[in-house]
Coordinates of C-alpha atoms and ligand atoms in Angstrom, one line a residue:
M1 CA 0.0 0.0 0.0
D2 CA 2.7 2.5 0.4
R3 CA 2.3 4.1 -3.0
L4 CA 5.2 6.5 -2.9
D5 CA 4.0 9.7 -4.5
K6 CA 6.7 9.8 -7.1
N7 CA 5.0 12.2 -9.4
I8 CA 6.1 15.6 -8.2
S9 CA 3.1 17.5 -9.3
R10 CA 0.8 15.1 -7.6
R11 CA 2.7 15.2 -4.3
E12 CA 3.0 18.9 -4.4
F13 CA -0.7 19.0 -5.3
I14 CA -1.7 16.9 -2.2
R15 CA 0.6 18.7 0.2
H16 CA 0.4 22.3 -0.9
S17 CA -2.6 22.8 -3.1
T18 CA -5.4 24.9 -1.8
V19 CA -7.8 24.1 -4.6
S20 CA -7.3 20.4 -5.3
A21 CA -10.1 17.9 -5.1
A22 CA -8.3 16.2 -2.2
A23 CA -8.0 19.5 -0.3
L24 CA -11.6 20.4 -1.0
G25 CA -12.7 16.9 0.1
A26 CA -10.6 17.2 3.3
A27 CA -11.9 20.7 3.9
A28 CA -15.5 19.6 3.5
M29 CA -14.8 16.8 5.9
A30 CA -13.0 19.1 8.3
G31 CA -15.9 21.5 8.1
S32 CA -18.5 18.9 9.1
Y33 CA -16.1 17.4 11.8
S34 CA -15.6 20.9 13.1
A35 CA -19.3 21.5 13.6
L36 CA -19.7 18.1 15.2
A37 CA -16.6 18.5 17.4
A38 CA -17.9 21.9 18.6
Q39 CA -21.3 20.4 19.3
Q40 CA -19.9 17.5 21.2
K41 CA -17.3 19.5 23.0
I42 CA -14.7 16.9 22.0
K43 CA -11.4 17.0 23.8
K44 CA -8.6 16.7 21.3
V45 CA -6.4 13.6 21.4
R46 CA -2.8 14.8 22.2
M47 CA -0.6 12.7 20.0
A48 CA 3.2 12.5 20.1
L49 CA 5.0 11.0 17.0
V50 CA 8.3 9.3 16.6
G51 CA 9.7 8.8 13.0
T52 CA 9.3 11.9 10.9
G53 CA 10.0 10.4 7.5
I54 CA 7.5 10.7 4.7
R55 CA 4.8 8.6 6.3
G56 CA 5.1 10.2 9.7
S57 CA 5.3 13.8 8.5
T58 CA 2.5 13.5 5.9
T59 CA -0.2 10.9 6.5
W60 CA 0.2 11.0 10.3
G61 CA 1.3 14.7 10.2
T62 CA 0.2 17.3 7.7
E63 CA -2.7 15.3 6.4
L64 CA -3.9 14.2 9.8
L65 CA -4.0 17.8 11.0
K66 CA -5.7 19.0 7.9
E67 CA -8.4 16.3 8.0
L68 CA -8.9 15.8 11.7
G69 CA -7.4 18.8 13.4
D70 CA -10.6 19.2 15.5
Y71 CA -10.0 15.8 17.0
V72 CA -6.3 15.5 17.3
E73 CA -3.3 17.7 18.0
I74 CA 0.4 16.8 17.6
V75 CA 2.2 17.8 20.8
G76 CA 5.7 16.4 20.0
L77 CA 7.8 15.2 17.1
C78 CA 10.8 12.9 17.5
D79 CA 13.4 11.5 15.1
I80 CA 16.9 10.2 15.3
N81 CA 17.8 12.6 12.5
P82 CA 17.8 16.1 14.1
L83 CA 17.5 17.8 10.7
R84 CA 14.5 15.7 9.4
V85 CA 12.5 16.4 12.5
E86 CA 12.8 20.1 11.9
V87 CA 11.7 19.7 8.2
A88 CA 8.6 17.8 9.4
N89 CA 7.9 20.5 12.0
R90 CA 8.1 23.2 9.3
W91 CA 5.7 21.2 7.1
M92 CA 3.3 21.1 10.1
G93 CA 3.4 24.8 10.7
G94 CA 6.6 25.1 12.8
K95 CA 5.2 25.3 16.3
I96 CA 5.5 21.7 17.5
P97 CA 8.2 20.9 20.1
T98 CA 10.9 18.6 18.5
F99 CA 13.1 16.0 20.1
T100 CA 15.8 13.5 19.3
D101 CA 15.3 11.8 22.6
F102 CA 12.0 9.7 22.9
D103 CA 11.8 9.5 26.7
K104 CA 12.4 13.2 26.9
M105 CA 9.5 13.9 24.5
L106 CA 7.1 11.7 26.5
D107 CA 8.2 13.3 29.8
Q108 CA 7.8 16.8 28.5
T109 CA 4.6 16.4 26.5
K110 CA 2.7 13.7 28.4
P111 CA 0.6 12.7 25.3
D112 CA -2.6 10.6 25.2
R113 CA -1.2 8.5 22.4
V114 CA 2.2 7.8 20.9
M115 CA 2.4 7.1 17.1
V116 CA 5.3 5.1 15.9
T117 CA 6.4 5.6 12.3
V118 CA 10.1 4.8 12.4
M119 CA 12.0 2.2 10.4
D120 CA 10.3 -1.2 10.8
C121 CA 12.9 -2.9 13.0
Y122 CA 12.3 -0.2 15.7
H123 CA 8.5 -0.3 15.9
A124 CA 8.4 -2.9 18.7
Q125 CA 11.1 -1.1 20.7
Y126 CA 9.3 2.2 20.7
V127 CA 5.8 0.7 21.3
C128 CA 7.2 -1.3 24.3
R129 CA 9.0 1.8 25.7
A130 CA 5.9 3.9 25.4
M131 CA 3.9 1.2 27.2
E132 CA 6.5 0.8 29.9
L133 CA 6.3 4.6 30.5
G134 CA 2.5 4.4 30.8
Y135 CA 1.3 5.5 27.4
D136 CA -1.1 3.9 24.8
A137 CA 0.6 3.4 21.4
M138 CA -0.2 3.2 17.7
S139 CA 2.2 1.5 15.3
E140 CA 2.5 1.6 11.5
K141 CA 2.8 -1.8 9.9
P142 CA 4.6 -4.2 10.3
L143 CA 4.2 -4.3 14.1
C144 CA 7.5 -6.3 14.4
S145 CA 10.0 -8.1 12.2
T146 CA 11.5 -10.8 14.5
A147 CA 10.2 -13.4 16.8
E148 CA 12.0 -11.9 19.8
Q149 CA 10.3 -8.5 19.2
A150 CA 6.9 -10.3 19.0
Q151 CA 7.4 -11.9 22.4
Q152 CA 8.6 -8.7 23.9
L153 CA 5.4 -7.0 22.7
I154 CA 3.2 -9.7 24.2
D155 CA 5.0 -9.6 27.5
T156 CA 5.1 -5.8 27.7
Q157 CA 1.4 -5.4 27.0
K158 CA 0.5 -8.1 29.5
R159 CA 2.5 -6.4 32.2
T160 CA 1.4 -2.8 31.4
G161 CA -2.1 -3.3 30.2
R162 CA -1.7 -0.5 27.7
K163 CA -3.7 -0.2 24.5
L164 CA -2.2 -0.6 21.0
D165 CA -3.6 0.1 17.5
V166 CA -1.8 -1.1 14.4
T167 CA -2.6 1.0 11.5
F168 CA -3.5 -1.5 8.8
N169 CA -4.9 0.9 6.2
A170 CA -5.2 -1.9 3.6
R171 CA -8.3 -3.1 5.4
Y172 CA -9.9 0.2 4.4
G173 CA -9.9 0.1 0.6
Q174 CA -13.3 0.1 -0.9
A175 CA -13.0 -3.1 -2.8
E176 CA -11.3 -4.8 0.2
M177 CA -14.2 -3.8 2.5
K178 CA -16.7 -5.1 -0.1
V179 CA -14.9 -8.5 -0.2
K180 CA -15.2 -8.6 3.6
E181 CA -19.0 -7.9 3.4
L182 CA -19.5 -10.6 0.8
L183 CA -17.6 -13.1 2.9
L184 CA -19.5 -12.1 6.0
A185 CA -22.8 -12.5 4.1
G186 CA -21.8 -16.0 3.2
E187 CA -22.1 -15.3 -0.6
I188 CA -19.5 -18.0 -1.4
G189 CA -20.2 -20.3 1.5
D190 CA -17.3 -21.9 3.4
L191 CA -13.9 -20.6 2.3
Y192 CA -11.7 -23.3 0.9
S193 CA -8.7 -21.4 -0.4
V194 CA -7.3 -18.0 -1.4
D195 CA -4.8 -17.1 -4.1
Y196 CA -3.1 -13.8 -3.5
A197 CA -0.6 -12.4 -6.1
E198 CA 1.0 -9.0 -5.5
F199 CA 2.8 -7.2 -8.4
L200 CA 5.2 -4.3 -7.7
D201 CA 6.6 -2.5 -10.7
L202 CA 10.1 -1.3 -11.7
D203 CA 9.4 2.0 -10.1
H204 CA 7.6 1.4 -6.8
G205 CA 8.9 -2.2 -6.5
A206 CA 12.5 -1.1 -7.2
S207 CA 12.2 1.7 -4.7
Y208 CA 12.3 -0.7 -1.8
F209 CA 15.8 -1.8 -2.9
R210 CA 17.0 1.9 -3.1
R211 CA 16.0 2.4 0.5
W212 CA 16.6 0.9 4.0
H213 CA 14.1 -1.8 3.1
G214 CA 16.6 -3.7 1.1
I215 CA 18.5 -4.8 4.2
K216 CA 16.8 -7.7 6.1
H217 CA 17.7 -6.3 9.5
N218 CA 15.8 -3.1 8.8
S219 CA 12.6 -4.5 7.2
G220 CA 12.4 -8.2 7.9
T221 CA 12.4 -8.6 4.0
L222 CA 9.3 -7.6 2.0
L223 CA 7.5 -10.5 3.7
C224 CA 7.4 -8.4 6.8
H225 CA 7.6 -4.9 5.4
K226 CA 5.2 -5.1 2.4
A227 CA 3.3 -8.3 2.7
S228 CA 2.3 -7.4 6.3
H229 CA -0.6 -5.6 4.6
H230 CA -1.5 -8.7 2.6
F231 CA -1.1 -11.2 5.5
D232 CA -3.3 -8.9 7.7
Q233 CA -5.9 -8.7 5.0
L234 CA -5.9 -12.5 4.6
N235 CA -6.2 -13.0 8.4
W236 CA -9.1 -10.5 8.5
W237 CA -10.9 -11.9 5.5
I238 CA -10.4 -15.6 6.5
D239 CA -11.2 -14.7 10.1
S240 CA -8.9 -17.4 11.5
D241 CA -5.4 -17.7 12.7
P242 CA -2.5 -18.8 10.5
V243 CA -0.9 -22.0 11.7
E244 CA 1.9 -23.0 9.4
V245 CA 3.9 -21.5 6.5
V246 CA 6.3 -22.7 3.9
A247 CA 8.0 -20.3 1.5
Y248 CA 10.7 -19.7 -1.2
G249 CA 12.5 -16.5 -2.2
R250 CA 15.1 -15.4 -4.6
L251 CA 16.9 -12.1 -5.5
N252 CA 16.6 -12.1 -9.3
K253 CA 17.1 -8.5 -10.3
Y254 CA 18.6 -6.1 -7.8
G255 CA 21.7 -6.2 -5.5
S256 CA 24.7 -8.0 -7.1
N257 CA 22.7 -8.8 -10.3
S258 CA 24.4 -6.0 -12.3
S259 CA 27.9 -5.1 -13.4
I260 CA 27.5 -1.4 -12.6
R261 CA 26.9 0.2 -9.2
H262 CA 27.6 3.3 -7.1
A263 CA 26.5 4.4 -3.6
N264 CA 23.5 6.4 -4.9
C265 CA 22.1 7.9 -8.1
R266 CA 22.8 11.6 -7.8
P267 CA 26.6 11.4 -8.2
C268 CA 26.5 8.2 -10.2
P269 CA 28.9 7.9 -13.2
Y270 CA 26.6 5.3 -14.8
K271 CA 23.4 7.5 -15.1
K272 CA 23.2 6.9 -18.8
Q273 CA 23.8 3.2 -18.7
C274 CA 21.6 2.3 -15.8
E275 CA 18.1 1.2 -16.8
L276 CA 16.8 2.2 -13.4
Y277 CA 18.5 5.5 -12.8
Y278 CA 16.4 7.6 -10.5
D279 CA 16.6 11.4 -10.5
M280 CA 15.5 12.6 -7.0
T281 CA 16.5 16.2 -7.7
T282 CA 13.1 16.8 -9.5
D283 CA 11.3 16.1 -6.3
K284 CA 11.3 19.2 -4.0
A285 CA 9.8 17.5 -1.0
F286 CA 12.2 14.5 -1.1
M287 CA 15.2 16.8 -1.6
E288 CA 14.1 18.7 1.6
L289 CA 13.2 15.6 3.7
Y290 CA 16.0 13.3 2.7
A291 CA 18.9 15.0 0.7
G292 CA 18.8 18.0 3.0
C293 CA 19.2 15.7 6.0
E294 CA 21.9 13.4 4.7
S295 CA 24.7 15.2 6.6
A296 CA 23.1 14.0 9.9
D297 CA 22.9 10.2 9.2
G298 CA 24.4 9.5 5.7
Y299 CA 21.1 7.9 4.5
Y300 CA 20.5 8.1 0.7
R301 CA 16.9 8.0 -0.4
D302 CA 18.2 7.4 -3.9
G303 CA 20.5 4.5 -2.9
C304 CA 21.9 2.3 -5.6
L305 CA 19.7 -0.7 -6.5
W306 CA 22.7 -2.7 -7.3
R307 CA 24.4 -2.5 -3.9
H308 CA 26.1 -5.7 -2.9
D309 CA 24.7 -5.4 0.7
I310 CA 21.1 -5.8 -0.5
D311 CA 20.2 -9.1 1.2
I312 CA 16.4 -9.6 0.7
P313 CA 14.7 -11.4 -2.2
D314 CA 12.7 -9.6 -4.8
T315 CA 10.6 -12.6 -5.7
Y316 CA 8.6 -14.6 -3.1
S317 CA 6.2 -17.5 -3.0
A318 CA 4.5 -18.8 0.1
Q319 CA 1.9 -21.3 1.2
I320 CA -0.1 -20.7 4.4
K321 CA -2.4 -23.1 6.3
Y322 CA -5.1 -21.7 8.6
K323 CA -6.6 -23.1 11.8
N324 CA -10.1 -23.3 10.1
G325 CA -8.6 -25.3 7.2
T326 CA -8.3 -22.5 4.6
L327 CA -5.3 -22.8 2.3
V328 CA -3.5 -19.8 0.9
T329 CA -1.1 -19.4 -2.0
Y330 CA 0.7 -16.1 -1.9
S331 CA 3.3 -14.5 -4.2
L332 CA 5.0 -11.1 -4.4
N333 CA 7.1 -10.0 -7.3
A334 CA 8.9 -6.7 -7.2
T335 CA 10.3 -6.7 -10.7
V336 CA 7.3 -6.5 -13.0
P337 CA 6.2 -3.9 -15.5
F338 CA 3.0 -2.9 -13.8
E339 CA 1.4 -2.7 -10.3
G340 CA -1.5 -4.6 -9.0
Q341 CA -3.0 -7.5 -7.2
L342 CA -5.1 -10.5 -8.1
V343 CA -6.9 -12.1 -5.1
V344 CA -9.2 -15.1 -5.6
F345 CA -11.4 -16.6 -3.0
N346 CA -12.7 -20.1 -3.6
G347 CA -15.7 -21.2 -1.5
S348 CA -18.2 -24.0 -1.2
K349 CA -20.9 -22.0 -3.0
G350 CA -18.8 -19.9 -5.4
R351 CA -15.9 -17.6 -6.0
I352 CA -14.8 -14.0 -5.6
D353 CA -12.2 -12.5 -8.0
L354 CA -10.6 -9.1 -7.0
R355 CA -8.4 -7.6 -9.6
N356 CA -6.6 -4.3 -8.8
Y357 CA -4.6 -3.3 -11.8
N358 CA -2.6 -0.4 -13.0
T359 CA -1.1 -0.8 -16.4
Q360 CA -0.1 2.9 -16.4
P361 CA 2.7 4.3 -14.3
W362 CA 1.7 3.7 -10.6
T363 CA 1.0 7.4 -10.1
V364 CA -2.3 6.7 -11.9
P365 CA -5.0 5.2 -9.6
Y366 CA -5.8 1.5 -9.7
E367 CA -8.6 0.1 -11.6
S368 CA -10.5 -2.3 -9.4
E369 CA -12.8 -5.1 -10.6
L370 CA -14.7 -7.2 -8.2
R371 CA -16.5 -10.3 -9.5
L372 CA -18.8 -12.6 -7.7
T373 CA -19.5 -16.0 -9.3
R374 CA -22.1 -18.4 -7.7
N375 CA -21.8 -22.1 -8.5
F376 CA -24.2 -22.8 -11.4
K377 CA -25.8 -19.3 -11.2
G378 CA -23.6 -17.2 -13.3
S379 CA -21.2 -14.3 -12.6
E380 CA -21.7 -10.6 -11.8
L381 CA -19.5 -7.6 -11.4
V382 CA -20.0 -6.0 -7.9
K383 CA -20.4 -2.2 -8.1
L384 CA -17.6 -0.2 -6.7
E385 CA -18.1 3.5 -6.4
R386 CA -15.1 5.8 -6.4
Q387 CA -15.7 9.0 -4.6
A388 CA -14.1 12.4 -5.1
G389 CA -10.8 12.4 -3.3
E390 CA -10.4 8.6 -3.3
F391 CA -7.7 9.0 -5.9
F392 CA -5.4 10.1 -3.1
E393 CA -4.0 8.4 0.0
H394 CA -4.4 4.8 -1.0
G395 CA -7.8 5.2 -2.6
G396 CA -9.3 6.9 0.5
A397 CA -8.1 4.1 2.9
D398 CA -5.8 6.4 4.8
S399 CA -8.5 8.9 5.4
R400 CA -10.9 6.2 6.6
I401 CA -8.5 4.6 9.1
K402 CA -7.7 8.0 10.6
Q403 CA -11.4 8.7 11.2
M404 CA -11.8 5.2 12.7
I405 CA -9.0 5.8 15.1
F406 CA -9.6 9.4 16.1
K407 CA -13.3 10.1 15.8
P408 CA -15.2 9.0 18.9
G409 CA -18.1 6.5 18.5
M410 CA -17.2 5.4 14.9
P411 CA -19.1 2.1 14.1
D412 CA -16.9 -0.8 13.1
P413 CA -19.2 -3.4 11.6
L414 CA -16.5 -5.0 9.5
G415 CA -14.0 -5.3 12.4
Q416 CA -11.4 -3.1 10.8
L417 CA -9.8 -1.7 13.9
A418 CA -6.6 -3.8 14.5
G419 CA -4.6 -4.2 17.7
M420 CA -1.7 -6.2 19.0
R421 CA -3.0 -9.6 18.1
A422 CA -3.6 -8.7 14.5
G423 CA -0.2 -7.1 14.3
L424 CA 1.5 -10.2 15.7
M425 CA -0.4 -12.6 13.4
S426 CA 0.5 -10.6 10.3
S427 CA 4.1 -10.2 11.2
G428 CA 4.1 -13.9 12.3
I429 CA 3.4 -15.1 8.8
G430 CA 6.2 -12.9 7.4
I431 CA 8.7 -14.1 10.0
A432 CA 7.7 -17.7 9.5
A433 CA 8.0 -17.2 5.7
Y434 CA 11.5 -15.8 5.8
T435 CA 12.5 -18.4 8.4
S436 CA 11.2 -21.1 6.0
I437 CA 13.2 -19.6 3.1
E438 CA 16.4 -19.6 5.2
T439 CA 15.9 -23.0 6.7
G440 CA 14.1 -24.9 4.0
R441 CA 11.5 -26.2 6.4
R442 CA 7.8 -25.6 7.2
V443 CA 7.5 -23.2 10.1
K444 CA 4.7 -23.1 12.7
I445 CA 3.5 -19.7 14.0
S446 CA 3.4 -21.3 17.5
E447 CA 7.2 -21.8 17.4
L448 CA 7.8 -18.0 17.0
F449 CA 5.9 -16.6 20.0
N450 CA 3.5 -17.6 22.8
I451 CA 0.4 -15.4 22.6
A452 CA -1.7 -17.4 25.2
Ligands
NAD15 N1 0.6 1.8 5.9 C1 1.1 2.3 4.8 O1 0.5 2.3 3.7 C2 2.5 2.8 4.9 C3 3.1 3.6 3.9 C4 4.4 4.0 4.0 C5 5.1 3.7 5.1 N2 4.6 2.9 6.1 C6 5.4 2.6 7.3 O2 5.8 3.8 7.9 C7 7.1 3.6 8.5 C8 8.0 4.7 8.0 O3 8.1 4.6 6.6 P1 8.6 5.9 5.7 O4 8.3 5.5 4.3 O5 8.1 7.1 6.3 O6 10.2 5.7 5.9 P2 11.2 6.9 6.0 O7 12.6 6.3 5.7 O8 10.8 8.1 5.2 O9 11.1 7.4 7.5 C9 11.6 6.6 8.6 C10 12.1 7.6 9.7 O10 12.4 6.9 10.9 C11 13.6 7.5 11.4 N3 14.3 6.6 12.2 C12 15.0 5.5 11.8 N4 15.5 4.9 12.9 C13 15.1 5.5 14.0 C14 15.2 5.4 15.4 N5 15.9 4.4 15.9 N6 14.7 6.3 16.2 C15 14.0 7.3 15.7 N7 13.8 7.5 14.4 C16 14.3 6.7 13.6 C17 14.4 8.0 10.2 O11 15.3 9.0 10.5 C18 13.3 8.5 9.3 O12 13.0 9.8 9.5 C19 7.5 2.2 8.1 O13 7.5 1.4 9.1 C20 6.6 1.8 7.0 O14 6.3 0.4 7.0 C21 3.3 2.5 6.0

């Protein structure tokens, strides 16, 4: 789901435009929330945030304040990079206290909630620390990327009793919610199997290998980082726990699979030869948030795709067995010409086909097609209505999850709010899958952590 807003005009449009459809949509929402908030005399949630990269500073920063500023305020910003935290603060109006020390931020701001949007491998550490210090937390996906982190989360929550939300926005896409409705309504009877194929293109897919994600220690491979969305969707749709996983993976394209390489693209001597050269200099926001902050941590957002230290596969295949008997076949391929997903549900009474495709560059919205076929009764397309503004922010999913979390009294008939257990079960599949790739054996979720 993290569709990086590569197209500059679109990103600028979302972030700075005062007349865009998204801004108008947000303003309209904010207007109605405002009136409601005033009527209900709602006390704003005081949120502190750690990890002021692109996700933290936009979705959970500028956009959150724009959309739900009557319900939530940001009382502190923290990042290990002292320059980036200041950029984020500027984007949010320049008045929020900034920190590089997490404990100090919590001590000085005493927030109601702590949002964790740092690099994946530190989510568990910050969530646990917040809980230990007596605060409720929220974490971006994946909740964790190792079995040890999973157990630490379980033990810490048990001891502290604090609340945790995991922000699985992929549950909030319109087509994905419709699938859940169809399954809940029993339209295809008992679920026998699901086939889930994820396609990431040579822009978005490749971008994971330019960034910190290409190192397993940071991301837990794309099986934790990216597929955590898909494994969570599967757990939610199937409504059962994963039990056992077997997987394969291979690095076919990136990393050492080239004869040319440099540290990063901007100074690269092979710009003309490289089929995947990326010019970050055309992106004003990225130049400010990343290039302008390199002196503090040496991190290149336009890192070379062909670095020898890339140690995660770009091609994955996995089988998952569920407690209720459902069998899943999953694949992720980060080297293909276009973006999308094919998800097929086979049940005792019929079948659902969800097809999210984008044969254009991925800055253009997905086309979604949802088909319901009943045994011996023909096939129909299920109507999906795109609303104004849904083009942006993962097809409206980001906006919906923010409302669900911050607006009091929101109904949740589809069970979309996700907590610790959902986070663990999603990451559990990813950890089991990379363990299976490394060891060549079937891995049980119960060997990884003890949730009882
Ligand atoms: N749900 C979605 O659709 C979605 C989309 C994008 C990103 N994400 C998630 O958001 C998180 C951030 O992703 P991003 O794209 O913003 O990455 P990013 O690289 O832009 O930002 C990560 C930030 O974490 C900071 N950081 C790293 N280690 C730290 C530490 N130990 N302490 C404090 N700060 C630290 C970095 O300096 C950086 O500012 C990731 O976990 C990612 O999975 C989710």
